Coordinates of C-alpha atoms in Angstrom, one line a residue:
V367 CA 8.4 27.5 -8.2
G368 CA 9.2 29.1 -4.9
D369 CA 11.3 28.3 -1.9
P370 CA 12.3 24.5 -2.0
A371 CA 12.5 24.5 1.9
A372 CA 8.8 25.7 2.0
L373 CA 7.9 22.9 -0.5
Y374 CA 9.6 20.3 1.6
G375 CA 7.9 21.7 4.8
S376 CA 4.5 21.6 3.2
H377 CA 5.0 18.1 2.0
V378 CA 5.8 17.0 5.6
V379 CA 2.7 18.8 6.9
L380 CA 0.6 17.1 4.2
G381 CA 2.0 13.7 5.2
L382 CA 1.4 14.3 8.9
G383 CA -2.1 15.5 8.3
A384 CA -3.8 13.6 5.4
V385 CA -2.0 10.3 5.6
N386 CA -2.3 10.1 9.4
F387 CA -6.0 11.0 9.1
W388 CA -6.9 8.0 6.9
N389 CA -4.6 5.7 8.9
V390 CA -6.6 6.5 12.0
V391 CA -9.9 6.0 10.2
G392 CA -8.7 2.7 8.8
A393 CA -7.4 1.5 12.2
Y394 CA -10.8 2.3 13.9
A395 CA -12.8 0.6 11.1
A396 CA -10.7 -2.5 11.4
L397 CA -10.5 -2.7 15.2
A398 CA -14.2 -2.0 15.7
T399 CA -15.2 -5.2 13.9
P400 CA -15.1 -8.8 15.1
R401 CA -12.0 -10.9 14.2
D402 CA -13.9 -13.1 11.7
M403 CA -15.0 -10.0 9.7
R404 CA -11.7 -8.1 9.9
P405 CA -10.2 -9.3 6.5
V406 CA -13.4 -8.0 4.8
V407 CA -13.1 -4.6 6.6
V408 CA -9.4 -4.1 6.1
S409 CA -9.5 -5.1 2.4
G410 CA -12.7 -3.0 1.9
F411 CA -11.1 0.1 3.3
Q412 CA -8.1 -0.3 1.1
V413 CA -10.4 -0.8 -1.9
Q414 CA -12.1 2.5 -1.1
V415 CA -8.8 4.4 -0.7
S416 CA -7.5 2.9 -3.9
T417 CA -10.7 3.7 -5.8
L418 CA -10.8 7.3 -4.6
N419 CA -7.1 7.7 -5.5
L420 CA -7.8 6.4 -9.0
L421 CA -10.8 8.7 -9.4
G422 CA -8.8 11.7 -8.3
T423 CA -5.9 10.9 -10.7
A424 CA -8.3 10.4 -13.6
A425 CA -10.1 13.7 -12.8
Y426 CA -7.0 15.8 -12.6
P427 CA -6.5 16.4 -16.4
A428 CA -10.1 17.5 -16.8
C429 CA -10.0 19.8 -13.8
D430 CA -6.7 21.3 -15.0
W431 CA -8.1 21.8 -18.5
L432 CA -11.1 23.7 -17.0
L433 CA -8.8 26.0 -15.1
I434 CA -6.8 26.7 -18.3
M435 CA -10.0 27.4 -20.2
G436 CA -11.0 29.8 -17.4
G437 CA -7.9 31.9 -18.1
L438 CA -5.5 30.6 -15.4
D439 CA -2.3 30.2 -17.3
D440 CA 0.0 30.3 -14.3
Q441 CA 1.0 26.7 -13.6
L442 CA 1.9 27.3 -10.0
L443 CA -1.4 29.0 -9.3
R444 CA -3.2 26.0 -10.8
Y445 CA -1.2 23.6 -8.6
R446 CA -2.2 25.7 -5.5
I447 CA -5.9 25.5 -6.5
H448 CA -5.7 21.7 -6.9
M449 CA -4.0 21.3 -3.5
S450 CA -6.6 23.7 -1.9
V451 CA -9.4 21.4 -3.2
C452 CA -7.6 18.5 -1.5
S453 CA -7.3 20.4 1.7
L454 CA -11.0 21.4 1.7
F455 CA -12.0 17.7 1.8
C456 CA -9.5 17.0 4.6
V457 CA -10.8 20.0 6.7
F458 CA -14.4 19.0 6.1
G459 CA -13.7 15.4 7.1
F460 CA -12.0 16.6 10.3
F461 CA -14.7 18.9 11.5
Y462 CA -17.5 16.5 10.4
M463 CA -16.0 13.8 12.6
I464 CA -15.7 16.2 15.5
A465 CA -19.3 17.4 15.2
R466 CA -21.2 14.2 14.1
F467 CA -19.1 11.1 14.7
R468 CA -20.0 9.0 17.6
P469 CA -18.3 5.6 18.3
T470 CA -20.6 2.7 17.8
A471 CA -21.7 1.1 21.0
L472 CA -20.7 -2.6 21.1
S473 CA -23.7 -5.0 21.1
E474 CA -23.9 -7.8 23.6
H475 CA -22.7 -10.2 20.8
H476 CA -19.7 -8.0 20.1
E477 CA -18.8 -7.8 23.8
K478 CA -18.8 -11.6 24.0
V479 CA -16.7 -11.8 20.8
K480 CA -14.2 -9.3 22.4
A481 CA -14.1 -11.4 25.6
R482 CA -13.4 -14.5 23.6
E483 CA -10.6 -12.7 21.7
E484 CA -9.0 -11.7 24.9
E485 CA -9.2 -15.3 26.3
K486 CA -7.6 -16.7 23.1
L487 CA -4.6 -14.4 23.3
D488 CA -4.5 -14.4 27.1
G489 CA -3.1 -10.9 27.1
S490 CA 0.3 -12.0 25.8
V491 CA 2.1 -11.1 22.6
D492 CA 4.2 -13.6 20.6
K493 CA 7.2 -11.3 19.8
L494 CA 8.5 -13.6 17.1
Q495 CA 5.2 -13.6 15.3
L496 CA 4.7 -9.9 15.6
F497 CA 8.3 -9.2 14.4
L498 CA 7.8 -11.5 11.4
L499 CA 4.7 -9.7 10.4
L500 CA 6.1 -6.2 10.9
A501 CA 9.3 -7.1 9.0
S502 CA 7.3 -8.6 6.1
L503 CA 5.3 -5.4 5.8
V504 CA 8.5 -3.4 5.7
I505 CA 9.8 -5.6 2.9
Q506 CA 6.5 -5.3 1.0
A507 CA 6.7 -1.5 1.2
F508 CA 10.4 -1.6 0.2
G509 CA 9.9 -3.8 -2.8
E510 CA 6.8 -2.0 -4.1
T511 CA 8.5 1.4 -3.8
V512 CA 11.6 0.1 -5.7
V513 CA 9.4 -1.0 -8.6
T514 CA 7.1 2.1 -8.7
V515 CA 10.1 4.5 -8.5
L516 CA 12.2 2.8 -11.3
W517 CA 9.3 1.6 -13.5
P518 CA 9.2 4.7 -15.7
L519 CA 13.0 4.4 -16.3
H520 CA 12.8 0.7 -17.0
I521 CA 10.1 0.8 -19.6
K522 CA 12.4 3.1 -21.7
K523 CA 14.5 0.0 -22.3
L524 CA 11.4 -1.6 -23.9
G525 CA 10.9 1.3 -26.3
W526 CA 7.9 2.7 -24.3
G527 CA 7.3 6.2 -23.2
S528 CA 4.9 8.3 -21.0
H529 CA 1.7 7.2 -22.7
E530 CA 2.4 3.5 -22.2
Y531 CA 3.3 4.2 -18.6
A532 CA 0.1 6.0 -18.0
Y533 CA -1.9 3.0 -19.3
L534 CA 0.1 0.6 -17.2
D535 CA -0.3 2.8 -14.1
I536 CA -4.1 2.9 -14.5
A537 CA -4.2 -0.9 -15.1
S538 CA -2.1 -1.5 -12.0
K539 CA -4.4 0.5 -9.8
L540 CA -7.5 -1.4 -11.2
L541 CA -5.8 -4.7 -10.5
I542 CA -4.8 -3.7 -7.0
I543 CA -8.4 -2.8 -6.3
A544 CA -9.5 -6.2 -7.7
G545 CA -6.9 -8.0 -5.7
N546 CA -7.9 -6.3 -2.4
M547 CA -11.6 -7.3 -3.1
A548 CA -10.5 -10.9 -3.6
Y549 CA -8.5 -11.1 -0.4
P550 CA -11.3 -12.3 1.9
A551 CA -12.1 -15.1 -0.5
L552 CA -8.5 -16.1 -0.8
A553 CA -8.1 -16.2 3.0
R554 CA -11.2 -18.4 3.4
T555 CA -10.2 -20.7 0.5
L556 CA -6.5 -21.1 1.0
G557 CA -6.2 -20.1 4.6
C558 CA -4.4 -17.1 6.0
R559 CA -1.0 -18.8 6.4
T560 CA -0.9 -20.2 2.9
T561 CA -2.1 -16.9 1.4
A562 CA 0.6 -15.0 3.4
S563 CA 3.3 -17.4 2.2
L564 CA 2.3 -17.5 -1.4
L565 CA 2.0 -13.7 -1.9
P566 CA 5.7 -12.9 -1.3
V567 CA 6.8 -15.8 -3.5
A568 CA 4.4 -14.6 -6.3
A569 CA 5.9 -11.1 -5.9
C570 CA 9.4 -12.5 -6.2
L571 CA 8.8 -14.5 -9.4
T572 CA 6.8 -11.8 -11.2
S573 CA 9.2 -9.0 -10.3
A574 CA 12.1 -11.1 -11.5
A575 CA 10.3 -12.0 -14.8
A576 CA 9.3 -8.4 -15.4
F577 CA 12.5 -6.5 -14.6
L578 CA 15.7 -8.6 -14.6
Q579 CA 15.9 -9.3 -18.4
P580 CA 14.5 -6.4 -20.4
D581 CA 13.4 -7.4 -23.9
A582 CA 12.2 -4.8 -26.4
S583 CA 10.5 -7.3 -28.7
A584 CA 6.7 -7.7 -28.7
Y585 CA 6.9 -10.8 -26.6
G586 CA 9.2 -9.1 -24.1
Q587 CA 6.9 -6.2 -23.8
T588 CA 3.9 -8.5 -23.2
T589 CA 5.8 -10.5 -20.7
H590 CA 6.9 -7.4 -18.8
A591 CA 3.4 -5.9 -18.7
F592 CA 1.8 -9.1 -17.5
N593 CA 4.3 -9.7 -14.8
A594 CA 4.7 -6.1 -13.6
L595 CA 0.9 -5.8 -13.2
A596 CA 0.7 -9.1 -11.4
F597 CA 3.6 -8.0 -9.1
L598 CA 1.8 -4.8 -8.1
S599 CA -1.5 -6.6 -7.6
A600 CA 0.3 -9.2 -5.3
C601 CA 1.9 -6.3 -3.4
G602 CA -1.4 -4.6 -2.8
V603 CA -3.0 -7.8 -1.5
M604 CA 0.1 -8.6 0.6
K605 CA -0.2 -5.3 2.4
V606 CA -3.8 -6.0 3.4
C607 CA -2.9 -9.6 4.4
F608 CA -0.1 -8.6 6.8
Q609 CA -2.2 -5.8 8.3
H610 CA -5.0 -8.2 8.9
L611 CA -2.8 -10.8 10.5
A612 CA -0.9 -8.3 12.7
T613 CA -4.1 -7.1 14.3
L614 CA -5.0 -10.7 15.1
A615 CA -1.6 -11.4 16.8
V616 CA -2.0 -8.9 19.7
P617 CA -4.6 -8.4 22.4
P618 CA -7.4 -5.9 21.8
S619 CA -5.8 -3.3 24.0
L620 CA -2.7 -3.2 21.7
Q621 CA -4.3 -3.5 18.3
G622 CA -4.7 0.2 17.7
R623 CA -1.0 0.9 18.5
V624 CA 0.1 -2.0 16.3
F625 CA -2.0 -0.8 13.4
S626 CA -0.3 2.6 13.7
L627 CA 3.1 1.0 14.0
L628 CA 2.4 -0.9 10.8
Q629 CA 1.8 2.3 9.0
M630 CA 4.9 3.9 10.4
L631 CA 7.1 0.9 9.4
A632 CA 5.5 0.8 6.0
S633 CA 6.5 4.5 5.5
G634 CA 10.0 3.6 6.6
G635 CA 10.1 0.8 4.1
G636 CA 9.0 3.2 1.4
I637 CA 11.8 5.7 2.3
A638 CA 14.4 2.9 2.2
G639 CA 13.0 1.8 -1.2
N640 CA 13.4 5.3 -2.6
L641 CA 17.0 5.6 -1.3
F642 CA 18.2 2.2 -2.4
S643 CA 16.5 2.1 -5.8
T644 CA 18.0 5.4 -7.0
R645 CA 21.5 4.6 -5.6
L646 CA 21.7 1.1 -7.0
F647 CA 20.1 1.7 -10.3
E648 CA 23.5 2.3 -12.0
H649 CA 25.2 -0.5 -10.1
E650 CA 26.2 -3.6 -12.1
T651 CA 27.0 -7.1 -10.7
S652 CA 28.0 -10.5 -12.0
F653 CA 24.3 -11.5 -11.4
S654 CA 22.6 -8.6 -13.0
G655 CA 23.2 -5.9 -15.5
K656 CA 23.1 -2.1 -15.0
G657 CA 19.6 -1.1 -13.8
A658 CA 18.6 -4.5 -12.6
T659 CA 20.3 -4.6 -9.1
P660 CA 17.4 -2.9 -7.2
F661 CA 14.9 -5.4 -8.7
L662 CA 17.2 -8.3 -7.9
L663 CA 17.4 -7.1 -4.3
A664 CA 13.7 -6.7 -4.0
S665 CA 13.0 -10.2 -5.5
S666 CA 15.5 -11.8 -3.1
L667 CA 13.9 -10.2 -0.1
F668 CA 10.4 -11.3 -1.2
M669 CA 11.6 -14.9 -1.6
L670 CA 13.2 -14.7 1.9
T671 CA 10.0 -13.3 3.3
G672 CA 7.9 -16.1 1.7
C673 CA 10.1 -18.8 3.1
A674 CA 10.2 -17.2 6.6
V675 CA 6.4 -16.8 6.7
A676 CA 5.9 -20.4 5.4
G677 CA 8.2 -21.8 8.1
L678 CA 7.5 -19.6 11.1
L679 CA 4.1 -18.0 10.9
V680 CA 1.4 -19.3 13.2
V681 CA -2.0 -17.7 12.5
P682 CA -3.8 -16.8 15.7
P683 CA -7.2 -18.5 16.2
Q684 CA -10.1 -16.5 14.8

């Protein structure tokens, strides 16, 4: 398939370009709106990203089949064509924003809202609150990565294969989209603090129920599918929740930097999840059998996060 060093290098370039591009767009969309509308904007942007991701994943087999029918039997060449299509959209978006994008001028109402926001925060940052939110987002990324990396291996213990995993993967993406759409209503109904406290606890319980005791019976398979899908949905909503709260915890002048820092720390949590999940998968303890240790660690961290948020989080006034 070519030089592995070139493959790793291209992957780094892809991450620096595409991922950074939509992070910047998401940060601008969130920070250009009033505080009371921010949960809607943050969750809406994540819904759009998740929906486009799902559409792209669903369209891949059909596009690959068309290339094969067109006589392109070389797999590497087809991969390059698929990646070129992706790059075309990124390049188009970049030059379109340069040529046509103009920042929206703030109305008098928005100027007053921004002034009130600055008065509420008084230009100061509560370091404990900010650290709590940043650490919570890192743990969210860590736990979600542990599950997504090891999930294909775990379902083999249930007697399932690639087809069942494909159905579960599509269902999880649909539930994440639905959860993100429901977040503004949850925040209004339960309150931001209660929502931020319950989501990690829900992730802890569902991940433990889904992965710590594999059972190949029909009941065990049903229990696993229900709890695994509920876990991934809770993780998706948790990410939106902590992003929203972190932008409220700092003055307007620092919100863009904090949003970027959130994305960087989430990437770090994902890297840690990849490292620990693969290295601890064969580890066995007195509390968990072989293959369950990474899930036990993730569940414990989620419970710790839920308790810390419930006890220490102070939601800034909106």
